[in-house]
């Protein structure tokens, strides 16, 4: 176990709806990244938060947004859901400046119908 | 854009054999290369990493080899066990603690 927890584990939403996914980082970690993993593919970087500010973003539209809280937990929000948003959403945490290792949660499986 | 990719989508081995999973990368500016293992229903689990200034690193039952001349990375698993069955991803990192760029993955199937 990595100490990174995500909720919920599974979620079904209708196209056009909004969704919020949650992540608690490993104790002592100050940086959180979110990844989208489509079936049969490698994870794709969405964005990263460090000390409550976004400090990196992948090739995802603005309807993907996030937050990081003072306790370093994080949320991923997706507005106007599309069918192609169906994927496993992974959260990873790290201690920036202390190493290269990222520790992943088990993910939230989002299905958009 | 530049990416990390894999040669083989599926590798089937017998228990006790040695396994070799390969990965080709295209960005020579990457500082770290990492191997992750992902079991069904779980997130990627860190196995081993290697800095770009090294060509070999060993862990417990695993060895990573880096050939910068041909931009090739491999993961060797000794005495493969059924519990090693999973999807293996290579990933690159362009600086300490920076984000990860993953390849598509190789599924390793270990038969008893």
JSON list of C-alpha atoms in Angstrom, two decimals:
[
{"chain": "A", "resi": 1, "resn": "UNK", "atom": "CA", "xyz": [0.00, 0.00, 0.00]},
{"chain": "A", "resi": 2, "resn": "UNK", "atom": "CA", "xyz": [1.26, 3.46, -0.94]},
{"chain": "A", "resi": 3, "resn": "UNK", "atom": "CA", "xyz": [-0.74, 5.58, 1.49]},
{"chain": "A", "resi": 4, "resn": "UNK", "atom": "CA", "xyz": [-2.43, 7.45, -1.36]},
{"chain": "A", "resi": 5, "resn": "UNK", "atom": "CA", "xyz": [-6.19, 7.02, -1.16]},
{"chain": "A", "resi": 6, "resn": "UNK", "atom": "CA", "xyz": [-8.78, 7.95, -3.75]},
{"chain": "A", "resi": 7, "resn": "UNK", "atom": "CA", "xyz": [-12.55, 8.17, -3.64]},
{"chain": "A", "resi": 8, "resn": "UNK", "atom": "CA", "xyz": [-14.88, 7.01, -4.94]},
{"chain": "A", "resi": 9, "resn": "UNK", "atom": "CA", "xyz": [-13.50, 3.78, -6.44]},
{"chain": "A", "resi": 10, "resn": "UNK", "atom": "CA", "xyz": [-16.15, 3.64, -9.15]},
{"chain": "A", "resi": 11, "resn": "UNK", "atom": "CA", "xyz": [-18.53, 6.21, -10.57]},
{"chain": "A", "resi": 12, "resn": "UNK", "atom": "CA", "xyz": [-21.09, 6.34, -13.36]},
{"chain": "A", "resi": 13, "resn": "UNK", "atom": "CA", "xyz": [-22.14, 9.72, -14.77]},
{"chain": "A", "resi": 14, "resn": "UNK", "atom": "CA", "xyz": [-24.25, 10.93, -17.66]},
{"chain": "A", "resi": 15, "resn": "UNK", "atom": "CA", "xyz": [-22.81, 12.95, -20.54]},
{"chain": "A", "resi": 16, "resn": "UNK", "atom": "CA", "xyz": [-22.93, 16.66, -19.73]},
{"chain": "A", "resi": 17, "resn": "UNK", "atom": "CA", "xyz": [-22.76, 16.20, -15.97]},
{"chain": "A", "resi": 18, "resn": "UNK", "atom": "CA", "xyz": [-19.98, 17.33, -13.65]},
{"chain": "A", "resi": 19, "resn": "UNK", "atom": "CA", "xyz": [-17.84, 15.11, -11.43]},
{"chain": "A", "resi": 20, "resn": "UNK", "atom": "CA", "xyz": [-15.46, 15.60, -8.50]},
{"chain": "A", "resi": 21, "resn": "UNK", "atom": "CA", "xyz": [-12.83, 13.02, -7.62]},
{"chain": "A", "resi": 22, "resn": "UNK", "atom": "CA", "xyz": [-10.85, 13.12, -4.38]},
{"chain": "A", "resi": 23, "resn": "UNK", "atom": "CA", "xyz": [-7.35, 12.16, -3.34]},
{"chain": "A", "resi": 24, "resn": "UNK", "atom": "CA", "xyz": [-5.51, 12.05, -0.02]},
{"chain": "A", "resi": 25, "resn": "UNK", "atom": "CA", "xyz": [-1.77, 12.12, -0.52]},
{"chain": "A", "resi": 26, "resn": "UNK", "atom": "CA", "xyz": [0.77, 10.04, 1.35]},
{"chain": "A", "resi": 27, "resn": "UNK", "atom": "CA", "xyz": [1.74, 11.52, 4.70]},
{"chain": "A", "resi": 28, "resn": "UNK", "atom": "CA", "xyz": [4.53, 14.08, 4.31]},
{"chain": "A", "resi": 29, "resn": "UNK", "atom": "CA", "xyz": [4.04, 14.55, 0.57]},
{"chain": "A", "resi": 30, "resn": "UNK", "atom": "CA", "xyz": [3.44, 18.11, -0.67]},
{"chain": "A", "resi": 31, "resn": "UNK", "atom": "CA", "xyz": [2.84, 17.54, -4.38]},
{"chain": "A", "resi": 32, "resn": "UNK", "atom": "CA", "xyz": [-0.03, 15.87, -6.15]},
{"chain": "A", "resi": 33, "resn": "UNK", "atom": "CA", "xyz": [-0.44, 14.93, -9.79]},
{"chain": "A", "resi": 34, "resn": "UNK", "atom": "CA", "xyz": [-3.47, 13.60, -11.61]},
{"chain": "A", "resi": 35, "resn": "UNK", "atom": "CA", "xyz": [-3.39, 11.20, -14.53]},
{"chain": "A", "resi": 36, "resn": "UNK", "atom": "CA", "xyz": [-6.01, 9.82, -16.89]},
{"chain": "A", "resi": 37, "resn": "UNK", "atom": "CA", "xyz": [-5.60, 6.20, -17.99]},
{"chain": "A", "resi": 38, "resn": "UNK", "atom": "CA", "xyz": [-7.77, 4.96, -20.85]},
{"chain": "A", "resi": 39, "resn": "UNK", "atom": "CA", "xyz": [-8.28, 1.23, -21.17]},
{"chain": "A", "resi": 40, "resn": "UNK", "atom": "CA", "xyz": [-5.17, -0.47, -22.50]},
{"chain": "A", "resi": 41, "resn": "UNK", "atom": "CA", "xyz": [-3.11, 2.72, -22.44]},
{"chain": "A", "resi": 42, "resn": "UNK", "atom": "CA", "xyz": [-0.50, 4.26, -20.21]},
{"chain": "A", "resi": 43, "resn": "UNK", "atom": "CA", "xyz": [-1.47, 7.07, -17.81]},
{"chain": "A", "resi": 44, "resn": "UNK", "atom": "CA", "xyz": [-1.57, 10.57, -19.33]},
{"chain": "A", "resi": 45, "resn": "UNK", "atom": "CA", "xyz": [-0.61, 13.58, -17.20]},
{"chain": "A", "resi": 46, "resn": "UNK", "atom": "CA", "xyz": [-3.46, 16.01, -16.50]},
{"chain": "A", "resi": 47, "resn": "UNK", "atom": "CA", "xyz": [-1.98, 18.50, -14.02]},
{"chain": "A", "resi": 48, "resn": "UNK", "atom": "CA", "xyz": [0.13, 18.89, -10.90]},
{"chain": "A", "resi": 49, "resn": "UNK", "atom": "CA", "xyz": [-0.36, 20.88, -7.69]},
{"chain": "A", "resi": 50, "resn": "UNK", "atom": "CA", "xyz": [2.32, 22.07, -5.31]},
{"chain": "A", "resi": 51, "resn": "UNK", "atom": "CA", "xyz": [1.46, 24.06, -2.19]},
{"chain": "A", "resi": 52, "resn": "UNK", "atom": "CA", "xyz": [-2.10, 24.63, -3.40]},
{"chain": "A", "resi": 53, "resn": "UNK", "atom": "CA", "xyz": [-1.07, 26.04, -6.79]},
{"chain": "A", "resi": 54, "resn": "UNK", "atom": "CA", "xyz": [-1.14, 24.41, -10.18]},
{"chain": "A", "resi": 55, "resn": "UNK", "atom": "CA", "xyz": [2.46, 24.18, -11.39]},
{"chain": "A", "resi": 56, "resn": "UNK", "atom": "CA", "xyz": [2.15, 22.01, -14.47]},
{"chain": "A", "resi": 57, "resn": "UNK", "atom": "CA", "xyz": [-0.53, 20.95, -16.92]},
{"chain": "A", "resi": 58, "resn": "UNK", "atom": "CA", "xyz": [-0.80, 18.39, -19.68]},
{"chain": "A", "resi": 59, "resn": "UNK", "atom": "CA", "xyz": [-2.81, 18.56, -22.88]},
{"chain": "A", "resi": 60, "resn": "UNK", "atom": "CA", "xyz": [-6.27, 18.63, -21.30]},
{"chain": "A", "resi": 61, "resn": "UNK", "atom": "CA", "xyz": [-9.03, 21.22, -21.85]},
{"chain": "A", "resi": 62, "resn": "UNK", "atom": "CA", "xyz": [-10.02, 23.80, -19.20]},
{"chain": "A", "resi": 63, "resn": "UNK", "atom": "CA", "xyz": [-13.07, 21.77, -18.19]},
{"chain": "A", "resi": 64, "resn": "UNK", "atom": "CA", "xyz": [-10.55, 19.64, -16.28]},
{"chain": "A", "resi": 65, "resn": "UNK", "atom": "CA", "xyz": [-9.71, 21.61, -13.16]},
{"chain": "A", "resi": 66, "resn": "UNK", "atom": "CA", "xyz": [-8.34, 20.90, -9.72]},
{"chain": "A", "resi": 67, "resn": "UNK", "atom": "CA", "xyz": [-7.67, 22.02, -6.20]},
{"chain": "A", "resi": 68, "resn": "UNK", "atom": "CA", "xyz": [-5.12, 21.26, -3.54]},
{"chain": "A", "resi": 69, "resn": "UNK", "atom": "CA", "xyz": [-5.94, 21.93, 0.10]},
{"chain": "A", "resi": 70, "resn": "UNK", "atom": "CA", "xyz": [-3.66, 23.00, 2.99]},
{"chain": "A", "resi": 71, "resn": "UNK", "atom": "CA", "xyz": [-3.43, 19.36, 4.14]},
{"chain": "A", "resi": 72, "resn": "UNK", "atom": "CA", "xyz": [-2.20, 18.52, 0.59]},
{"chain": "A", "resi": 73, "resn": "UNK", "atom": "CA", "xyz": [-5.29, 16.52, -0.32]},
{"chain": "A", "resi": 74, "resn": "UNK", "atom": "CA", "xyz": [-6.63, 17.24, -3.77]},
{"chain": "A", "resi": 75, "resn": "UNK", "atom": "CA", "xyz": [-9.69, 17.25, -6.00]},
{"chain": "A", "resi": 76, "resn": "UNK", "atom": "CA", "xyz": [-10.10, 16.75, -9.73]},
{"chain": "A", "resi": 77, "resn": "UNK", "atom": "CA", "xyz": [-13.18, 18.33, -11.26]},
{"chain": "A", "resi": 78, "resn": "UNK", "atom": "CA", "xyz": [-14.44, 17.61, -14.74]},
{"chain": "A", "resi": 79, "resn": "UNK", "atom": "CA", "xyz": [-17.27, 19.66, -16.22]},
{"chain": "A", "resi": 80, "resn": "UNK", "atom": "CA", "xyz": [-19.49, 18.88, -19.20]},
{"chain": "A", "resi": 81, "resn": "UNK", "atom": "CA", "xyz": [-18.54, 15.21, -19.22]},
{"chain": "A", "resi": 82, "resn": "UNK", "atom": "CA", "xyz": [-18.02, 13.51, -22.57]},
{"chain": "A", "resi": 83, "resn": "UNK", "atom": "CA", "xyz": [-18.10, 9.82, -23.39]},
{"chain": "A", "resi": 84, "resn": "UNK", "atom": "CA", "xyz": [-14.34, 9.88, -24.02]},
{"chain": "A", "resi": 85, "resn": "UNK", "atom": "CA", "xyz": [-13.77, 10.97, -20.42]},
{"chain": "A", "resi": 86, "resn": "UNK", "atom": "CA", "xyz": [-14.48, 7.39, -19.38]},
{"chain": "A", "resi": 87, "resn": "UNK", "atom": "CA", "xyz": [-11.20, 6.20, -17.88]},
{"chain": "A", "resi": 88, "resn": "UNK", "atom": "CA", "xyz": [-9.30, 5.35, -14.73]},
{"chain": "A", "resi": 89, "resn": "UNK", "atom": "CA", "xyz": [-8.24, 8.56, -12.97]},
{"chain": "A", "resi": 90, "resn": "UNK", "atom": "CA", "xyz": [-5.08, 8.20, -10.93]},
{"chain": "A", "resi": 91, "resn": "UNK", "atom": "CA", "xyz": [-3.70, 10.45, -8.26]},
{"chain": "A", "resi": 92, "resn": "UNK", "atom": "CA", "xyz": [0.00, 10.37, -7.35]},
{"chain": "A", "resi": 93, "resn": "UNK", "atom": "CA", "xyz": [1.87, 12.15, -4.60]},
{"chain": "A", "resi": 94, "resn": "UNK", "atom": "CA", "xyz": [5.50, 13.00, -4.05]},
{"chain": "A", "resi": 95, "resn": "UNK", "atom": "CA", "xyz": [7.72, 15.12, -1.85]},
{"chain": "A", "resi": 96, "resn": "UNK", "atom": "CA", "xyz": [8.99, 17.72, -4.29]},
{"chain": "A", "resi": 97, "resn": "UNK", "atom": "CA", "xyz": [12.75, 18.13, -4.19]},
{"chain": "A", "resi": 98, "resn": "UNK", "atom": "CA", "xyz": [13.34, 14.96, -2.21]},
{"chain": "A", "resi": 99, "resn": "UNK", "atom": "CA", "xyz": [13.25, 12.32, -4.89]},
{"chain": "A", "resi": 100, "resn": "UNK", "atom": "CA", "xyz": [11.98, 11.15, -8.23]},
{"chain": "A", "resi": 101, "resn": "UNK", "atom": "CA", "xyz": [9.42, 8.66, -6.95]},
{"chain": "A", "resi": 102, "resn": "UNK", "atom": "CA", "xyz": [5.72, 9.15, -7.32]},
{"chain": "A", "resi": 103, "resn": "UNK", "atom": "CA", "xyz": [3.32, 7.00, -5.33]},
{"chain": "A", "resi": 104, "resn": "UNK", "atom": "CA", "xyz": [-0.02, 6.21, -6.93]},
{"chain": "A", "resi": 105, "resn": "UNK", "atom": "CA", "xyz": [-3.45, 5.54, -5.53]},
{"chain": "A", "resi": 106, "resn": "UNK", "atom": "CA", "xyz": [-5.65, 2.78, -6.89]},
{"chain": "A", "resi": 107, "resn": "UNK", "atom": "CA", "xyz": [-7.67, 5.21, -8.95]},
{"chain": "A", "resi": 108, "resn": "UNK", "atom": "CA", "xyz": [-11.28, 6.09, -9.61]},
{"chain": "A", "resi": 109, "resn": "UNK", "atom": "CA", "xyz": [-12.96, 4.27, -12.49]},
{"chain": "A", "resi": 110, "resn": "UNK", "atom": "CA", "xyz": [-15.24, 6.82, -14.20]},
{"chain": "A", "resi": 111, "resn": "UNK", "atom": "CA", "xyz": [-17.81, 5.66, -16.73]},
{"chain": "A", "resi": 112, "resn": "UNK", "atom": "CA", "xyz": [-19.69, 8.27, -18.74]},
{"chain": "A", "resi": 113, "resn": "UNK", "atom": "CA", "xyz": [-22.89, 7.05, -20.41]},
{"chain": "B", "resi": 1, "resn": "UNK", "atom": "CA", "xyz": [5.73, 14.92, -29.81]},
{"chain": "B", "resi": 2, "resn": "UNK", "atom": "CA", "xyz": [8.38, 12.82, -28.09]},
{"chain": "B", "resi": 3, "resn": "UNK", "atom": "CA", "xyz": [7.14, 9.73, -26.29]},
{"chain": "B", "resi": 4, "resn": "UNK", "atom": "CA", "xyz": [8.07, 6.54, -24.57]},
{"chain": "B", "resi": 5, "resn": "UNK", "atom": "CA", "xyz": [6.94, 3.30, -26.22]},
{"chain": "B", "resi": 6, "resn": "UNK", "atom": "CA", "xyz": [7.19, -0.46, -25.89]},
{"chain": "B", "resi": 7, "resn": "UNK", "atom": "CA", "xyz": [8.11, -3.17, -28.41]},
{"chain": "B", "resi": 8, "resn": "UNK", "atom": "CA", "xyz": [5.93, -6.03, -27.13]},
{"chain": "B", "resi": 9, "resn": "UNK", "atom": "CA", "xyz": [2.35, -5.75, -25.92]},
{"chain": "B", "resi": 10, "resn": "UNK", "atom": "CA", "xyz": [2.24, -9.22, -24.28]},
{"chain": "B", "resi": 11, "resn": "UNK", "atom": "CA", "xyz": [4.95, -11.49, -22.88]},
{"chain": "B", "resi": 12, "resn": "UNK", "atom": "CA", "xyz": [4.15, -15.03, -21.74]},
{"chain": "B", "resi": 13, "resn": "UNK", "atom": "CA", "xyz": [6.70, -16.95, -19.64]},
{"chain": "B", "resi": 14, "resn": "UNK", "atom": "CA", "xyz": [6.86, -20.01, -17.44]},
{"chain": "B", "resi": 15, "resn": "UNK", "atom": "CA", "xyz": [7.34, -19.74, -13.71]},
{"chain": "B", "resi": 16, "resn": "UNK", "atom": "CA", "xyz": [11.02, -19.71, -12.88]},
{"chain": "B", "resi": 17, "resn": "UNK", "atom": "CA", "xyz": [12.10, -18.27, -16.23]},
{"chain": "B", "resi": 18, "resn": "UNK", "atom": "CA", "xyz": [13.80, -14.91, -16.54]},
{"chain": "B", "resi": 19, "resn": "UNK", "atom": "CA", "xyz": [11.68, -12.19, -18.18]},
{"chain": "B", "resi": 20, "resn": "UNK", "atom": "CA", "xyz": [12.86, -9.26, -20.22]},
{"chain": "B", "resi": 21, "resn": "UNK", "atom": "CA", "xyz": [10.54, -6.34, -20.97]},
{"chain": "B", "resi": 22, "resn": "UNK", "atom": "CA", "xyz": [11.76, -3.74, -23.44]},
{"chain": "B", "resi": 23, "resn": "UNK", "atom": "CA", "xyz": [11.05, -0.08, -23.97]},
{"chain": "B", "resi": 24, "resn": "UNK", "atom": "CA", "xyz": [12.16, 2.46, -26.58]},
{"chain": "B", "resi": 25, "resn": "UNK", "atom": "CA", "xyz": [12.26, 6.15, -25.77]},
{"chain": "B", "resi": 26, "resn": "UNK", "atom": "CA", "xyz": [12.80, 9.14, -28.00]},
{"chain": "B", "resi": 27, "resn": "UNK", "atom": "CA", "xyz": [13.68, 12.02, -25.67]},
{"chain": "B", "resi": 28, "resn": "UNK", "atom": "CA", "xyz": [17.40, 12.02, -24.93]},
{"chain": "B", "resi": 29, "resn": "UNK", "atom": "CA", "xyz": [16.87, 14.92, -22.47]},
{"chain": "B", "resi": 30, "resn": "UNK", "atom": "CA", "xyz": [15.15, 12.71, -19.88]},
{"chain": "B", "resi": 31, "resn": "UNK", "atom": "CA", "xyz": [16.95, 12.47, -16.56]},
{"chain": "B", "resi": 32, "resn": "UNK", "atom": "CA", "xyz": [15.27, 9.43, -15.07]},
{"chain": "B", "resi": 33, "resn": "UNK", "atom": "CA", "xyz": [13.67, 6.30, -16.43]},
{"chain": "B", "resi": 34, "resn": "UNK", "atom": "CA", "xyz": [11.30, 4.36, -14.23]},
{"chain": "B", "resi": 35, "resn": "UNK", "atom": "CA", "xyz": [9.56, 1.02, -14.37]},
{"chain": "B", "resi": 36, "resn": "UNK", "atom": "CA", "xyz": [6.10, 0.62, -12.88]},
{"chain": "B", "resi": 37, "resn": "UNK", "atom": "CA", "xyz": [4.02, -2.50, -12.31]},
{"chain": "B", "resi": 38, "resn": "UNK", "atom": "CA", "xyz": [0.25, -2.25, -12.50]},
{"chain": "B", "resi": 39, "resn": "UNK", "atom": "CA", "xyz": [-1.92, -5.10, -11.29]},
{"chain": "B", "resi": 40, "resn": "UNK", "atom": "CA", "xyz": [-5.59, -5.33, -12.17]},
{"chain": "B", "resi": 41, "resn": "UNK", "atom": "CA", "xyz": [-7.65, -2.81, -10.20]},
{"chain": "B", "resi": 42, "resn": "UNK", "atom": "CA", "xyz": [-4.62, -1.04, -8.77]},
{"chain": "B", "resi": 43, "resn": "UNK", "atom": "CA", "xyz": [-2.52, 1.99, -9.54]},
{"chain": "B", "resi": 44, "resn": "UNK", "atom": "CA", "xyz": [1.03, 1.80, -10.91]},
{"chain": "B", "resi": 45, "resn": "UNK", "atom": "CA", "xyz": [3.56, 0.58, -8.35]},
{"chain": "B", "resi": 46, "resn": "UNK", "atom": "CA", "xyz": [7.16, 1.81, -8.47]},
{"chain": "B", "resi": 47, "resn": "UNK", "atom": "CA", "xyz": [9.64, -0.99, -9.19]},
{"chain": "B", "resi": 48, "resn": "UNK", "atom": "CA", "xyz": [12.97, 0.58, -9.97]},
{"chain": "B", "resi": 49, "resn": "UNK", "atom": "CA", "xyz": [14.43, 3.66, -11.60]},
{"chain": "B", "resi": 50, "resn": "UNK", "atom": "CA", "xyz": [17.69, 4.59, -13.26]},
{"chain": "B", "resi": 51, "resn": "UNK", "atom": "CA", "xyz": [19.37, 7.90, -13.85]},
{"chain": "B", "resi": 52, "resn": "UNK", "atom": "CA", "xyz": [20.41, 8.85, -17.33]},
{"chain": "B", "resi": 53, "resn": "UNK", "atom": "CA", "xyz": [24.10, 8.83, -16.34]},
{"chain": "B", "resi": 54, "resn": "UNK", "atom": "CA", "xyz": [23.94, 5.12, -15.44]},
{"chain": "B", "resi": 55, "resn": "UNK", "atom": "CA", "xyz": [23.65, 2.07, -17.67]},
{"chain": "B", "resi": 56, "resn": "UNK", "atom": "CA", "xyz": [22.63, -0.57, -15.14]},
{"chain": "B", "resi": 57, "resn": "UNK", "atom": "CA", "xyz": [20.91, -0.75, -11.79]},
{"chain": "B", "resi": 58, "resn": "UNK", "atom": "CA", "xyz": [19.93, -3.80, -9.78]},
{"chain": "B", "resi": 59, "resn": "UNK", "atom": "CA", "xyz": [17.19, -4.32, -7.26]},
{"chain": "B", "resi": 60, "resn": "UNK", "atom": "CA", "xyz": [15.67, -7.35, -5.66]},
{"chain": "B", "resi": 61, "resn": "UNK", "atom": "CA", "xyz": [15.17, -9.84, -8.55]},
{"chain": "B", "resi": 62, "resn": "UNK", "atom": "CA", "xyz": [15.03, -6.95, -11.01]},
{"chain": "B", "resi": 63, "resn": "UNK", "atom": "CA", "xyz": [17.64, -5.25, -13.16]},
{"chain": "B", "resi": 64, "resn": "UNK", "atom": "CA", "xyz": [17.16, -2.22, -15.36]},
{"chain": "B", "resi": 65, "resn": "UNK", "atom": "CA", "xyz": [19.48, -1.60, -18.29]},
{"chain": "B", "resi": 66, "resn": "UNK", "atom": "CA", "xyz": [19.75, 1.69, -20.12]},
{"chain": "B", "resi": 67, "resn": "UNK", "atom": "CA", "xyz": [21.35, 2.01, -23.55]},
{"chain": "B", "resi": 68, "resn": "UNK", "atom": "CA", "xyz": [21.45, 5.68, -24.44]},
{"chain": "B", "resi": 69, "resn": "UNK", "atom": "CA", "xyz": [23.11, 5.04, -27.80]},
{"chain": "B", "resi": 70, "resn": "UNK", "atom": "CA", "xyz": [19.99, 3.36, -29.15]},
{"chain": "B", "resi": 71, "resn": "UNK", "atom": "CA", "xyz": [17.56, 4.92, -26.65]},
{"chain": "B", "resi": 72, "resn": "UNK", "atom": "CA", "xyz": [16.51, 1.60, -25.22]},
{"chain": "B", "resi": 73, "resn": "UNK", "atom": "CA", "xyz": [15.46, 0.58, -21.72]},
{"chain": "B", "resi": 74, "resn": "UNK", "atom": "CA", "xyz": [14.84, -2.92, -20.44]},
{"chain": "B", "resi": 75, "resn": "UNK", "atom": "CA", "xyz": [13.56, -4.54, -17.26]},
{"chain": "B", "resi": 76, "resn": "UNK", "atom": "CA", "xyz": [14.86, -7.98, -16.39]},
{"chain": "B", "resi": 77, "resn": "UNK", "atom": "CA", "xyz": [12.98, -10.04, -13.82]},
{"chain": "B", "resi": 78, "resn": "UNK", "atom": "CA", "xyz": [14.82, -13.08, -12.48]},
{"chain": "B", "resi": 79, "resn": "UNK", "atom": "CA", "xyz": [13.00, -16.30, -11.55]},
{"chain": "B", "resi": 80, "resn": "UNK", "atom": "CA", "xyz": [9.62, -14.92, -12.61]},
{"chain": "B", "resi": 81, "resn": "UNK", "atom": "CA", "xyz": [6.74, -15.83, -10.31]},
{"chain": "B", "resi": 82, "resn": "UNK", "atom": "CA", "xyz": [2.96, -15.91, -10.90]},
{"chain": "B", "resi": 83, "resn": "UNK", "atom": "CA", "xyz": [2.71, -12.83, -8.67]},
{"chain": "B", "resi": 84, "resn": "UNK", "atom": "CA", "xyz": [4.75, -10.94, -11.25]},
{"chain": "B", "resi": 85, "resn": "UNK", "atom": "CA", "xyz": [1.85, -11.16, -13.71]},
{"chain": "B", "resi": 86, "resn": "UNK", "atom": "CA", "xyz": [0.80, -7.58, -14.41]},
{"chain": "B", "resi": 87, "resn": "UNK", "atom": "CA", "xyz": [1.15, -4.76, -16.92]},
{"chain": "B", "resi": 88, "resn": "UNK", "atom": "CA", "xyz": [4.57, -3.13, -16.85]},
{"chain": "B", "resi": 89, "resn": "UNK", "atom": "CA", "xyz": [5.08, 0.48, -17.91]},
{"chain": "B", "resi": 90, "resn": "UNK", "atom": "CA", "xyz": [8.25, 2.36, -18.55]},
{"chain": "B", "resi": 91, "resn": "UNK", "atom": "CA", "xyz": [8.14, 6.08, -17.90]},
{"chain": "B", "resi": 92, "resn": "UNK", "atom": "CA", "xyz": [10.51, 8.98, -18.32]},
{"chain": "B", "resi": 93, "resn": "UNK", "atom": "CA", "xyz": [11.06, 11.98, -16.12]},
{"chain": "B", "resi": 94, "resn": "UNK", "atom": "CA", "xyz": [12.74, 15.22, -17.11]},
{"chain": "B", "resi": 95, "resn": "UNK", "atom": "CA", "xyz": [14.09, 16.35, -13.79]},
{"chain": "B", "resi": 96, "resn": "UNK", "atom": "CA", "xyz": [13.88, 15.35, -10.16]},
{"chain": "B", "resi": 97, "resn": "UNK", "atom": "CA", "xyz": [10.25, 15.14, -9.07]},
{"chain": "B", "resi": 98, "resn": "UNK", "atom": "CA", "xyz": [8.89, 16.21, -12.44]},
{"chain": "B", "resi": 99, "resn": "UNK", "atom": "CA", "xyz": [5.89, 14.65, -14.11]},
{"chain": "B", "resi": 100, "resn": "UNK", "atom": "CA", "xyz": [5.98, 11.24, -15.74]},
{"chain": "B", "resi": 101, "resn": "UNK", "atom": "CA", "xyz": [5.52, 10.37, -19.40]},
{"chain": "B", "resi": 102, "resn": "UNK", "atom": "CA", "xyz": [4.35, 6.79, -19.72]},
{"chain": "B", "resi": 103, "resn": "UNK", "atom": "CA", "xyz": [4.49, 4.31, -22.55]},
{"chain": "B", "resi": 104, "resn": "UNK", "atom": "CA", "xyz": [1.61, 2.02, -23.46]},
{"chain": "B", "resi": 105, "resn": "UNK", "atom": "CA", "xyz": [2.62, -0.97, -21.32]},
{"chain": "B", "resi": 106, "resn": "UNK", "atom": "CA", "xyz": [3.48, -4.65, -21.69]},
{"chain": "B", "resi": 107, "resn": "UNK", "atom": "CA", "xyz": [1.38, -7.36, -20.15]},
{"chain": "B", "resi": 108, "resn": "UNK", "atom": "CA", "xyz": [3.45, -10.08, -18.48]},
{"chain": "B", "resi": 109, "resn": "UNK", "atom": "CA", "xyz": [1.70, -13.44, -18.08]},
{"chain": "B", "resi": 110, "resn": "UNK", "atom": "CA", "xyz": [3.42, -16.04, -15.89]},
{"chain": "B", "resi": 111, "resn": "UNK", "atom": "CA", "xyz": [2.23, -19.63, -16.11]},
{"chain": "B", "resi": 112, "resn": "UNK", "atom": "CA", "xyz": [2.78, -22.00, -13.16]}
]
